[in-house]
CSV table of C-alpha atoms in Angstrom, one decimal:
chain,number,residue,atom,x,y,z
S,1,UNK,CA,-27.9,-60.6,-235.9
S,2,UNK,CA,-25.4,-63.7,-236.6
S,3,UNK,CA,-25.5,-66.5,-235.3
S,4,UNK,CA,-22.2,-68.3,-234.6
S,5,UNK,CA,-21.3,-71.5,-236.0
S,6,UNK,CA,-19.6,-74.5,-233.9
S,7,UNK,CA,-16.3,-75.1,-235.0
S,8,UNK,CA,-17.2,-78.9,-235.0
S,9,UNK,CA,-19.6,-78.0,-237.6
S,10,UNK,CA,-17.4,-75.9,-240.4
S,11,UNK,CA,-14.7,-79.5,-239.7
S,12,UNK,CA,-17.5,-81.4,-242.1
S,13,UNK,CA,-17.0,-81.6,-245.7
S,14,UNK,CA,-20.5,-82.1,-247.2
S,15,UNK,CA,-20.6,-83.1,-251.0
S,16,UNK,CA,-22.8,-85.5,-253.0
S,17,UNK,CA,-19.8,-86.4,-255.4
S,18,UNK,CA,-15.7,-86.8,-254.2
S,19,UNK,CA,-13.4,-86.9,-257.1
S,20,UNK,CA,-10.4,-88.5,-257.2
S,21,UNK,CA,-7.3,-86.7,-258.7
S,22,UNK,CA,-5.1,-89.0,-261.5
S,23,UNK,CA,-1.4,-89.8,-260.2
S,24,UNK,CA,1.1,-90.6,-262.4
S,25,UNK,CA,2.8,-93.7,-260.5
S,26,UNK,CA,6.4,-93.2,-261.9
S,27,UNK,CA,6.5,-89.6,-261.6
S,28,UNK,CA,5.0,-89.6,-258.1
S,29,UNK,CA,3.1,-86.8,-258.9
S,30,UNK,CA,-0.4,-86.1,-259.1
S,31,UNK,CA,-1.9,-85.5,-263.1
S,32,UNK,CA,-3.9,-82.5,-264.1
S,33,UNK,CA,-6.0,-85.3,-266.5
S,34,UNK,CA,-9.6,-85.5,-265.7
S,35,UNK,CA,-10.8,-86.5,-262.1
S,36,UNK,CA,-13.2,-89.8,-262.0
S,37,UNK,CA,-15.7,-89.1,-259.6
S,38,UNK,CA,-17.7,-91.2,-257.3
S,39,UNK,CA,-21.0,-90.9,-255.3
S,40,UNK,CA,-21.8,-90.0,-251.6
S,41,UNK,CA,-25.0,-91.4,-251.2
S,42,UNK,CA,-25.2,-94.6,-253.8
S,43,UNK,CA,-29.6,-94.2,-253.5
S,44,UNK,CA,-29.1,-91.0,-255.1
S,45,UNK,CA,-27.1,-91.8,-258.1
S,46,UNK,CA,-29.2,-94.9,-258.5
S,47,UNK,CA,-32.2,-91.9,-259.1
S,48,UNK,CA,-29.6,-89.6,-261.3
S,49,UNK,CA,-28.5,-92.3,-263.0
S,50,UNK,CA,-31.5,-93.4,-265.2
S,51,UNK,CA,-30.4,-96.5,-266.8
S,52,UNK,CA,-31.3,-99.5,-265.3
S,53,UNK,CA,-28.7,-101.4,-266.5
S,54,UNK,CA,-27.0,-103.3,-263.6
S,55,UNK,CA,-23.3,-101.4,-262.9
S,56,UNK,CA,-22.5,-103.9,-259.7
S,57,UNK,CA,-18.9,-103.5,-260.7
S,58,UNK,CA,-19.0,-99.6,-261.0
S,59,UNK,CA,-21.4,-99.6,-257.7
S,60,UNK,CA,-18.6,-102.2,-256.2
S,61,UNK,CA,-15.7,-99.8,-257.5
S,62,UNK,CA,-17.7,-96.6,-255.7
S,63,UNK,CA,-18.1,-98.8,-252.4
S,64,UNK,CA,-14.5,-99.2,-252.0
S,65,UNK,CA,-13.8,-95.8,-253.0
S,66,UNK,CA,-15.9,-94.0,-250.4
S,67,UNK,CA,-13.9,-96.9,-247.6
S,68,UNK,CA,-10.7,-95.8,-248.5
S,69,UNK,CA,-11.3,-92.5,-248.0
S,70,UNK,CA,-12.7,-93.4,-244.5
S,71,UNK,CA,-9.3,-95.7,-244.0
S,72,UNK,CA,-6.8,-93.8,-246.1
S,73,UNK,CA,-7.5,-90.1,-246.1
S,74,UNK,CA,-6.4,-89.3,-249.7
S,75,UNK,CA,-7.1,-91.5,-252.5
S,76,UNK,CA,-6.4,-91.4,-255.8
S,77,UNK,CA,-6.3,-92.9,-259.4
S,78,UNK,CA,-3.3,-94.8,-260.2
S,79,UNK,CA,-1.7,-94.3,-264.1
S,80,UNK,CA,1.2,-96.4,-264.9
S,81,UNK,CA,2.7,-97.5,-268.3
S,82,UNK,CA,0.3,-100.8,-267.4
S,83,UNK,CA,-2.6,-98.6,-267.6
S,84,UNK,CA,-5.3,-97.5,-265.0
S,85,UNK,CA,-5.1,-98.7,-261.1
S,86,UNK,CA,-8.3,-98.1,-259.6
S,87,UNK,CA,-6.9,-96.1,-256.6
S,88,UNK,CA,-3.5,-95.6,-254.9
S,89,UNK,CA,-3.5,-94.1,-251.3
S,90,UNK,CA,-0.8,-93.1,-249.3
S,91,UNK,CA,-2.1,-93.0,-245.7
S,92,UNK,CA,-0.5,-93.9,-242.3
S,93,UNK,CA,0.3,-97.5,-243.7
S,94,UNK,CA,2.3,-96.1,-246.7
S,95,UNK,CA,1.4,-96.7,-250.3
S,96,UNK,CA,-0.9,-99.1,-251.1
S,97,UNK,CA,-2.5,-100.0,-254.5
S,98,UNK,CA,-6.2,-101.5,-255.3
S,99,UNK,CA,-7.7,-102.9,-258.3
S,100,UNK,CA,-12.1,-103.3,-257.9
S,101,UNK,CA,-13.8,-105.9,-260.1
S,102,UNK,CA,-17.3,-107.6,-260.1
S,103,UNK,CA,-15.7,-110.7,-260.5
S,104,UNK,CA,-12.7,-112.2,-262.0
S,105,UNK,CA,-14.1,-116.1,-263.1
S,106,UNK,CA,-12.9,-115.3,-266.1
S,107,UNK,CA,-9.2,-115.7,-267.2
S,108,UNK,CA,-9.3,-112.7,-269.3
S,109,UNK,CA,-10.8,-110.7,-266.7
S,110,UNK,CA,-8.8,-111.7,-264.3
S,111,UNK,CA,-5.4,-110.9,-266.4
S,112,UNK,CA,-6.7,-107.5,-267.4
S,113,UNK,CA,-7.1,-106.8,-263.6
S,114,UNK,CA,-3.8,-107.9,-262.7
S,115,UNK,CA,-1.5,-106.5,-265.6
S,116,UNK,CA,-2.2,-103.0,-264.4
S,117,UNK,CA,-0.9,-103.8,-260.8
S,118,UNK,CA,2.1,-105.9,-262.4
S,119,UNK,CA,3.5,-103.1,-264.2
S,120,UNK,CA,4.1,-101.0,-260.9
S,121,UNK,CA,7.4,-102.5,-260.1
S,122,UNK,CA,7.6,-101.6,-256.1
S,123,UNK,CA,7.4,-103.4,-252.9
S,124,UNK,CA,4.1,-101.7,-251.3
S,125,UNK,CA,1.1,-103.6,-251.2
S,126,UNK,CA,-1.5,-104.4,-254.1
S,127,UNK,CA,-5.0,-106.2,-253.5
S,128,UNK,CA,-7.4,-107.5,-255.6
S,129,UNK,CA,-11.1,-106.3,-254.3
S,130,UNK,CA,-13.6,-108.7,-256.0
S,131,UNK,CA,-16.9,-110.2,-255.2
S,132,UNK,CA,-16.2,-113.6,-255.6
S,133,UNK,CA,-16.8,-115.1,-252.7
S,134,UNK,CA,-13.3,-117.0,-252.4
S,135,UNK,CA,-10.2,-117.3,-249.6
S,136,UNK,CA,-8.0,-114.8,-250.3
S,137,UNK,CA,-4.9,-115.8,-252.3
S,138,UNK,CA,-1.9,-114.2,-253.7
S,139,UNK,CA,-1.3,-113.9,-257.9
S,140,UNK,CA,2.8,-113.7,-257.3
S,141,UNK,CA,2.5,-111.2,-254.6
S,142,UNK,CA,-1.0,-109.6,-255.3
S,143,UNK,CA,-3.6,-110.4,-252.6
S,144,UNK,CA,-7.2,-111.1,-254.0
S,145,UNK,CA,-9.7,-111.0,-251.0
S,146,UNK,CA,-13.7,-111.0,-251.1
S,147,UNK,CA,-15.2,-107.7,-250.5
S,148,UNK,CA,-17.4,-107.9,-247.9
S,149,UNK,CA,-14.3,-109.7,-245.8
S,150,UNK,CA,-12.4,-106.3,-247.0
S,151,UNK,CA,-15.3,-103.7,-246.5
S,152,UNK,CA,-15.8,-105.6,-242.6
S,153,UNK,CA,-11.6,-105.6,-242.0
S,154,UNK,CA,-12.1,-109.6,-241.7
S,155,UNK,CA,-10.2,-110.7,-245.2
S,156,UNK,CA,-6.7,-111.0,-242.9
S,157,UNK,CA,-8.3,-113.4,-240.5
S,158,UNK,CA,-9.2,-116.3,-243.8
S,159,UNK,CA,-5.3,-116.9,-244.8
């Protein structure tokens, strides 16, 4: 006996960890490098995870990952000759590039964050996720916004 599936059904993609494919900026291609992979359900790595060292910043990082994919479609892991971008996507608003950080109070922080988006020399849109609780403003063209005004599609509606 078989019993048939709904097609609605077999549409789902069920996983407990998405990986995100490297993609080398200048070559426009995606990299056969390692994947970074991120968590589904963020209680269950919490459990896997045994350390209880705080990783808001990773945690922060796997947030905006698993929205993007929700937004976007495809998302991936930047590589330029500046270094890593967290993730690139290339959904129906074109290219867009995002760096995550916990917080960039500090100078250095903030420069290390920044460099890697610098170095992509293009016109398509880079922001700065943080969770510094701030008005978004631009670092010569790079739009920092808070990440709960991001995560809740309101960071456009503080300029």
């Amino acid at each position: 006996m078989t019993v048939p599936v709904p097609t609605t059904i077999a549409a789902y993609d069920a996983f407990i960890l998405y990986s995100a494919h490297r993609y080398d900026i200048k070559g426009k291609r995606i990299l056969k490098q390692e994947k970074k992979y991120y968590a589904v359900d963020l209680g269950m790595r919490r459990i896997l995870c045994s350390n209880n060292v705080r990783d808001t910043g990773r945690l922060l990082e796997n947030v905006v990952f698993l929205e993007l994919m929700r937004r976007e479609g495809d998302v991936y892991v930047g590589q330029s000759s500046g270094g890593e971008i967290d993730f690139v996507t290339n959904g129906p608003g074109g290219r867009r590039y995002y760096q995550v950080s916990e917080s960039v109070h500090d100078s250095a922080t903030l420069d290390r964050e920044l460099s890697s988006l610098r170095a992509v020399r293009d016109n398509y849109p880079k922001t700065l996720i943080t969770l510094d609780d701030e008005r978004p403003y631009s670092h010569e063209g790079i739009r920092q916004v808070y990440a709960l005004d991001w995560l809740l599609n309101e960071d456009h509606k503080k300029q």
